[in-house]
Coordinates of C-alpha atoms in Angstrom, one line a residue:
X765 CA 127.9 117.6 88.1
X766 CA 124.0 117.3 89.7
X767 CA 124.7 116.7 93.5
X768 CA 122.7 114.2 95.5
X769 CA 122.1 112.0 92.0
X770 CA 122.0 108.2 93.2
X771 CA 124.0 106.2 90.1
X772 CA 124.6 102.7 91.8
X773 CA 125.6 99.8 90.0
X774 CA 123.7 99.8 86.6
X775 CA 120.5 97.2 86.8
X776 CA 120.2 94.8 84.0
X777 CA 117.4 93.2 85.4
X778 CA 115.5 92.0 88.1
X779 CA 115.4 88.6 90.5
X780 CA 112.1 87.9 92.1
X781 CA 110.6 85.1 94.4
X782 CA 107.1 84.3 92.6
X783 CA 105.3 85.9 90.0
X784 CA 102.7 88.8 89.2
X785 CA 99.3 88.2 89.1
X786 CA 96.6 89.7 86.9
X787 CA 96.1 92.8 88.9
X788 CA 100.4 93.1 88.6
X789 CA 100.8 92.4 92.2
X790 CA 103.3 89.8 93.1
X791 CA 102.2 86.4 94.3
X792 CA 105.1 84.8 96.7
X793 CA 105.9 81.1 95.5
X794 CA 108.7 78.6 95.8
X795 CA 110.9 79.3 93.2
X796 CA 113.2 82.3 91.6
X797 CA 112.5 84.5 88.5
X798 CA 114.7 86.4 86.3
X799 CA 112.7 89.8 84.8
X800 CA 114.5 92.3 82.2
X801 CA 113.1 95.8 83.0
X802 CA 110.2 96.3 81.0
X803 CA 106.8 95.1 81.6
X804 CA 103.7 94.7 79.4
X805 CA 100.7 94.9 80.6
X806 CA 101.3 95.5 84.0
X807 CA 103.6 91.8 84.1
X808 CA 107.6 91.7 84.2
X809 CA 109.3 90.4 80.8
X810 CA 111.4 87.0 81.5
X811 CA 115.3 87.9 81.0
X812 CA 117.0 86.0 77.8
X813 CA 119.0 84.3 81.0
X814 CA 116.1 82.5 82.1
X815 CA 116.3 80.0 79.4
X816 CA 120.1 79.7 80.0
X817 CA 119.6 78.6 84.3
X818 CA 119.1 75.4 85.5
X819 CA 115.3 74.7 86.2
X820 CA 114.0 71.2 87.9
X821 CA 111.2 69.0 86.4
X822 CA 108.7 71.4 87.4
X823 CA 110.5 74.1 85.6
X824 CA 111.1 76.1 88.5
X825 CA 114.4 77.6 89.2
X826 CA 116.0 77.1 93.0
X827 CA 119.0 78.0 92.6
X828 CA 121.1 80.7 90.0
X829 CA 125.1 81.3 89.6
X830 CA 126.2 84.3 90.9
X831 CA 129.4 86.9 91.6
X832 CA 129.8 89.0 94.2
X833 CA 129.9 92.5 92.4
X834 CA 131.8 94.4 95.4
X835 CA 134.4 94.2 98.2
X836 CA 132.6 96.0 100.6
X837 CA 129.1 94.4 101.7
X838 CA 127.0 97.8 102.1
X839 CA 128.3 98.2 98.0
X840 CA 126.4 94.8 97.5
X841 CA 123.3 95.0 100.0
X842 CA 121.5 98.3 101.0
X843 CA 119.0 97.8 104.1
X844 CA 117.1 100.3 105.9
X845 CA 113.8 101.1 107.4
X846 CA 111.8 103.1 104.5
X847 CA 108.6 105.0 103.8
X848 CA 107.2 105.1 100.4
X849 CA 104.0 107.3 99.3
X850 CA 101.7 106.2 96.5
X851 CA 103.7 107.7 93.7
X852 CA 106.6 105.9 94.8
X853 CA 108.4 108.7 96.2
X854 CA 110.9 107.6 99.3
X855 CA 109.3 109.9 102.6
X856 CA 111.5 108.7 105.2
X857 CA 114.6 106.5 105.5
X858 CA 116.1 105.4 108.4
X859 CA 118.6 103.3 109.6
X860 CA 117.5 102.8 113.5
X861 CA 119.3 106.0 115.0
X862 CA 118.8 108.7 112.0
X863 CA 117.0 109.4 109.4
X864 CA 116.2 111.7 106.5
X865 CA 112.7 112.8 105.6
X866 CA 110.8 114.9 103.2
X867 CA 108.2 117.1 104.7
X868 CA 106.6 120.5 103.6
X869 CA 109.4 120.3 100.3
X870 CA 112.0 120.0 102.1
X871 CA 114.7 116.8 103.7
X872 CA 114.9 117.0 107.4
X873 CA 117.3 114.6 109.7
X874 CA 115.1 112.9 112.4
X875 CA 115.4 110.4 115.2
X876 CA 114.5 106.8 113.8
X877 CA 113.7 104.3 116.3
X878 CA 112.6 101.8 114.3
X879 CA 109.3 101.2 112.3
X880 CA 107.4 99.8 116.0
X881 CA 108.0 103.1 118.0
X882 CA 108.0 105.5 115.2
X883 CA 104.5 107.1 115.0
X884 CA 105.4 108.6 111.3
X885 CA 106.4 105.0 110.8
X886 CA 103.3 103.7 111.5
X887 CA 101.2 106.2 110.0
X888 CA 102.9 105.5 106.6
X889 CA 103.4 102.0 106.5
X890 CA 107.5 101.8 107.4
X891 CA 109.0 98.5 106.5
X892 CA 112.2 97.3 106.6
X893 CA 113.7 97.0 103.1
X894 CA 116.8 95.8 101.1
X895 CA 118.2 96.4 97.7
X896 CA 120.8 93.1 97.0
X897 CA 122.5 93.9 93.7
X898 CA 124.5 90.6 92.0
X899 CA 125.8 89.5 88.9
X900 CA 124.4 86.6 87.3
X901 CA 127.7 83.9 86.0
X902 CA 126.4 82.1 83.2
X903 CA 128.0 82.0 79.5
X904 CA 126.4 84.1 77.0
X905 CA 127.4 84.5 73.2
X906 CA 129.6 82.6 71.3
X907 CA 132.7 83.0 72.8
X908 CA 130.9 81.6 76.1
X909 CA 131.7 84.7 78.1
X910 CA 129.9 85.1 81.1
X911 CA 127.5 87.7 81.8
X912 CA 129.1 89.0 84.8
X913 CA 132.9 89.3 83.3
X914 CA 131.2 91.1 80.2
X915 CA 130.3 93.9 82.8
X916 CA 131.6 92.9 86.2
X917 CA 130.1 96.7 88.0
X918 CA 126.2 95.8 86.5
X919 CA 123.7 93.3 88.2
X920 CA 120.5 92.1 88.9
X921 CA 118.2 93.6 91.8
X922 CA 116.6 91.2 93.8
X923 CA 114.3 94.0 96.6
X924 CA 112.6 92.7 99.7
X925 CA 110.9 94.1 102.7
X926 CA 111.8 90.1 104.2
X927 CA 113.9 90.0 107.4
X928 CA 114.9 86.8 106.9
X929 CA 116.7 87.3 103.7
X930 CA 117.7 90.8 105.0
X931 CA 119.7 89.1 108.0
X932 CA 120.8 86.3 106.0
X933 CA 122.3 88.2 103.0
X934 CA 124.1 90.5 105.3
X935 CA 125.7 87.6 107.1
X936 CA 126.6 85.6 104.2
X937 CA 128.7 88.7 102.6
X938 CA 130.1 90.3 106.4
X939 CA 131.2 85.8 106.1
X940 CA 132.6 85.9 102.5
X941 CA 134.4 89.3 103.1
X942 CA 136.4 88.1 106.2
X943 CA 137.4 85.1 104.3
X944 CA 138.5 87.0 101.4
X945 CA 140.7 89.6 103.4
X946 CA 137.8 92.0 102.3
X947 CA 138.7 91.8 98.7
X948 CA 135.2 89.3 97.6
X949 CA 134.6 91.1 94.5
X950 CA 134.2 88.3 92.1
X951 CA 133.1 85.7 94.7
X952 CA 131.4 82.6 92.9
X953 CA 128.6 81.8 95.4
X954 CA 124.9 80.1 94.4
X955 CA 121.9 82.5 95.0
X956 CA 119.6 80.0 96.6
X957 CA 115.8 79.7 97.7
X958 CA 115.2 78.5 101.3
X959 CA 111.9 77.0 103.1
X960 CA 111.5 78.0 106.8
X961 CA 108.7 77.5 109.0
X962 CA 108.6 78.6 112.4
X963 CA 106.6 79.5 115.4
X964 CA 106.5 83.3 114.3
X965 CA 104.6 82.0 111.3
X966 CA 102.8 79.4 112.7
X967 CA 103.9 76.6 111.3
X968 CA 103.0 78.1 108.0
X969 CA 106.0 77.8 105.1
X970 CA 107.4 80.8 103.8
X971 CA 110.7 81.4 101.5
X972 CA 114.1 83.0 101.4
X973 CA 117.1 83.7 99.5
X974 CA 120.4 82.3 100.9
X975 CA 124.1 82.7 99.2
X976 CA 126.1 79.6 99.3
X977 CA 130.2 79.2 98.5
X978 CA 130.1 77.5 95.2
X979 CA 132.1 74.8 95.2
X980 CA 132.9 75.2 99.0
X981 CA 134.7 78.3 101.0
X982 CA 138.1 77.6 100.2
X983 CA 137.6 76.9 96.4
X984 CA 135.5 79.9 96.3
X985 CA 138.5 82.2 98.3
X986 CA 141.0 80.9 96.2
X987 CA 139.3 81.6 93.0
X988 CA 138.0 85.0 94.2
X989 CA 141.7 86.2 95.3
X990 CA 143.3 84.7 92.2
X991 CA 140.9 86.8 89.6
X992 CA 142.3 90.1 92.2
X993 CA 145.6 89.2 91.3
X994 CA 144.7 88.8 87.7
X995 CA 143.0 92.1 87.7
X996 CA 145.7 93.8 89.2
X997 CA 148.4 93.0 86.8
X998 CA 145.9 94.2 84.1
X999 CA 145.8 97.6 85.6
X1000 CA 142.6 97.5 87.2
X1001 CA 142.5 100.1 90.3
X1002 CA 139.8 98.5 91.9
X1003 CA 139.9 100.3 95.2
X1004 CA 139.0 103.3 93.3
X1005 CA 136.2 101.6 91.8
X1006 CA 135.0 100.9 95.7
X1007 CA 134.7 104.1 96.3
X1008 CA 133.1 105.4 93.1
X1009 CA 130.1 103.2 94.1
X1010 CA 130.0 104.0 97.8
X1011 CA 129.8 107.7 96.7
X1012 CA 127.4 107.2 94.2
X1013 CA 125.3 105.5 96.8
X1014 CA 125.5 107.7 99.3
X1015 CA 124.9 110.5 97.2
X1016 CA 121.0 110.7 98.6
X1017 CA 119.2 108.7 101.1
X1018 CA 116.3 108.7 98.5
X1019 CA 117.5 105.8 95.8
X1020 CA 114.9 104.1 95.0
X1021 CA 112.5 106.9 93.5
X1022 CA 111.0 107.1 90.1
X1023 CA 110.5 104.3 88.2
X1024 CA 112.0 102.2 90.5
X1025 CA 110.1 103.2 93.3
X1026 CA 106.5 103.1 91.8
X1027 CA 107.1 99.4 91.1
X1028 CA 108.2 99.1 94.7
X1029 CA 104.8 101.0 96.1
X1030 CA 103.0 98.3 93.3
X1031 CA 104.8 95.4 94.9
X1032 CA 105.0 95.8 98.5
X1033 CA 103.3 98.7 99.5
X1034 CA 99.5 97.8 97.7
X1035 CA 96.6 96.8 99.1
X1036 CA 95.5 93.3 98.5
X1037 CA 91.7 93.7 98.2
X1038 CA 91.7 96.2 95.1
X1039 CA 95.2 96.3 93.9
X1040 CA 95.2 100.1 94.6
X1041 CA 97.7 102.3 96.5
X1042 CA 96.3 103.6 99.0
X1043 CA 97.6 106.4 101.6
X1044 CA 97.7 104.6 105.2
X1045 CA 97.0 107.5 107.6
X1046 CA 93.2 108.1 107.2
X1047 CA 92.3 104.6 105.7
X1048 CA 94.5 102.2 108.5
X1049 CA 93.5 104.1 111.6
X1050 CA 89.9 103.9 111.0
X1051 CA 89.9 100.0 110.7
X1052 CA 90.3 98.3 114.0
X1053 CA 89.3 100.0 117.0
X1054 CA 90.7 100.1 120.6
X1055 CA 88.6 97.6 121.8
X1056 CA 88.7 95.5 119.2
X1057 CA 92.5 95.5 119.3
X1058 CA 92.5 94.5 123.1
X1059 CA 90.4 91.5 122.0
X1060 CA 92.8 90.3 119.5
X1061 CA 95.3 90.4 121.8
X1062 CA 93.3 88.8 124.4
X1063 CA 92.8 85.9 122.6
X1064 CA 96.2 85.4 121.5
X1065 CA 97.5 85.6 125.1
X1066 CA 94.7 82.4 125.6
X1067 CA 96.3 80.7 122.2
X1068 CA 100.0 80.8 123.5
X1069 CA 100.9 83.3 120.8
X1070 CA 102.5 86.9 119.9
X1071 CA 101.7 89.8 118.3
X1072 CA 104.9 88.4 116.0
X1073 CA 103.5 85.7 114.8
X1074 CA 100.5 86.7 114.2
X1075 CA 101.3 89.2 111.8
X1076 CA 103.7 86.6 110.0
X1077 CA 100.8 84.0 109.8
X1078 CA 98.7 86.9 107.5
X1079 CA 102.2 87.8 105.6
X1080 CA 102.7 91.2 107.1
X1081 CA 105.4 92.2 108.6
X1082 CA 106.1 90.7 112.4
X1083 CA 106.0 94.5 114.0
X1084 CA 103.2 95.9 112.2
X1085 CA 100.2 97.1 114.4
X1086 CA 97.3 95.2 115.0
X1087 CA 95.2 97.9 114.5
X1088 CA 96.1 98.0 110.4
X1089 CA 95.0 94.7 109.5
X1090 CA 92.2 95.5 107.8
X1091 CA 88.7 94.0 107.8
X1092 CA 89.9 90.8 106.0
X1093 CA 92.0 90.0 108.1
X1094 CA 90.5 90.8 111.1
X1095 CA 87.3 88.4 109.8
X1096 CA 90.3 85.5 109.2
X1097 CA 92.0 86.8 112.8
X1098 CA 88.5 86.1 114.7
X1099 CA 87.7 82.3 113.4
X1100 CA 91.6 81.5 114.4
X1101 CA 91.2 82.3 117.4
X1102 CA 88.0 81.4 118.7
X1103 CA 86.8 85.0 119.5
X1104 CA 83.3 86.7 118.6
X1105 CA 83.9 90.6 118.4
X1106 CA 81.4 93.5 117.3
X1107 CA 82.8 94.6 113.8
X1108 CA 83.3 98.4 114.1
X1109 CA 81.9 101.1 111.7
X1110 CA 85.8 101.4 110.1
X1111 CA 86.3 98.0 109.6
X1112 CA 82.0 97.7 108.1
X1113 CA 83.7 100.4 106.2
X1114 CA 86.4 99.1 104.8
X1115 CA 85.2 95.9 104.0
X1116 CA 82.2 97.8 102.0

């Protein structure tokens, strides 16, 4: 067989917070959406199971039926700090101690400390990102069988570079696993979409995805560990297929390249100006100078605020560097808070 081929859990689709706009980028928004895998015209095809979830007045969907795919929470949820470059190739991915990176053809292990102190990191726009795979439980067909017992090992991606869902995906299944003696595969929870605000962002709303038990913990346990026994007297080795997975996942560091990863560069990784994919090393560093950095950071010292929240009130990420705002936002940056700097030739530059 190849070695270091990535075959995780097949993808039957994908789960997104907002829609695409007409330039195909993604436009955050307060509801959840349910994509197949094809796209037309640059724009994500609804899944048949949209018309099957609940929606409110508005037609907006807040909240979708799901399982639990896996006993083992890394099987279900992937994070780590990753590097993309504008073909959608994973560079670099690390998981705050080690990492694995491509350079001059060939995959080297390297120190990773983290996205802030990294200077490849910062060079080529490192984010921290997550790959939540989950089966959707609604009845399909005649029969009423539900989607996920048709193929319980198949799911829908829902990818983020949010740490807020990140931290609160990994707690909710670390929470379910205890409960369920680390056998949760087959837990019935509700995927659901959360409103925060905060100081980080400024008072500024922004959304996440939360798992809930459905029907409460202990209804959800006892189901979960009565469909184990169930599968067991059928036969059903599932340890082994435990493993099979981890394997398969751990086969490369590298498991979102492709397809996959080109519509991750598209989503997360474009610039919001133009819609292009741009190469951060020569563009970024040119854009904010020294000076103009210190000022920024003078006048958030005067306003009470951090670097954090700064960067979450322009919807990047909280540890990004100042100096790869861009010209946009440095214009927006300057009127909030009050200061009058001399636009340098990079950011004249990239704003032309």
């Amino acid at each position: 067989m190849v070695k270091n081929l990535v075959a995780g859990p097949s993808q039957l689709g994908r789960i997104s917070i907002g829609r695409t706009n007409e330039k195909g980028l993604p436009e955050k928004c307060d509801s959840m959406r349910v994509t197949g895998n094809s796209m037309i015209q640059k724009s994500w095809i609804d899944h048949p199971v949209m018309a099957l979830l609940n929606k409110n007045k508005e037609g907006k969907i807040h909240s979708i039926p799901v399982r639990i795919l896996f006993d083992r929470p890394a099987n279900n949820l992937q994070t780590a700090y990753t590097s993309f470059d504008k073909k959608g190739r994973q560079v670099c991915v690390g998981d705050g101690s080690s990492a694995k990176r491509r350079e001059n053809g060939a995959v080297t292990d390297v120190p990773c400390p983290g996205p802030e102190l990294c200077e490849f990191g910062q060079k080529n726009w490192c984010r921290l990102f997550s790959r939540f795979t989950v089966g959707i439980d609604v009845d399909v067909g005649k029969d009423e069988t539900s989607m996920y017992e048709l193929n319980p090992t198949a799911g829908f991606v829902f990818r983020s570079t949010g740490w807020n869902t990140a931290k609160q995906l990994q707690a909710q299944l670390g929470s379910f696993s205890a409960s369920c003696g680390g056998k949760m595969a087959g837990f019935p929870a509700d995927l659901v979409i959360r409103a925060k605000s905060s100081s980080a962002s400024m008072k500024s709303m922004f959304f996440y995805l939360d798992l809930v038990p459905r029907g409460g913990l202990i209804k959800a346990v006892s189901e979960t560990l009565a469909r184990r026994r169930d599968m067991e007297e059928a036969g059903v080795t599932w340890d082994q297929v435990e493993e099979t997975v981890e394997a398969a996942l751990n086969a490369s560091a590298f498991a979102e390249d492709g397809e996959n990863g080109q519509a991750i560069v598209n989503e997360f990784f474009a610039d919001e100006v133009d819609g292009e994919i741009h190469e951060t090393a020569a563009k970024v560093d040119a854009v904010l100078t020294e000076a103009e950095v210190e000022l920024i950071k003078a006048g958030l010292l005067k306003a009470g605020k951090s670097i954090a929240s700064l960067n979450s009130w322009l919807g990047r990420q909280e540890d990004e560097p100042l100096a790869t705002m861009g010209a946009e936002n440095f214009t927006k940056v300057k009127g909030a808070l009050g200061i009058k700097p001399v636009v340098s030739d990079g950011a004249m530059a990239a704003a032309a």
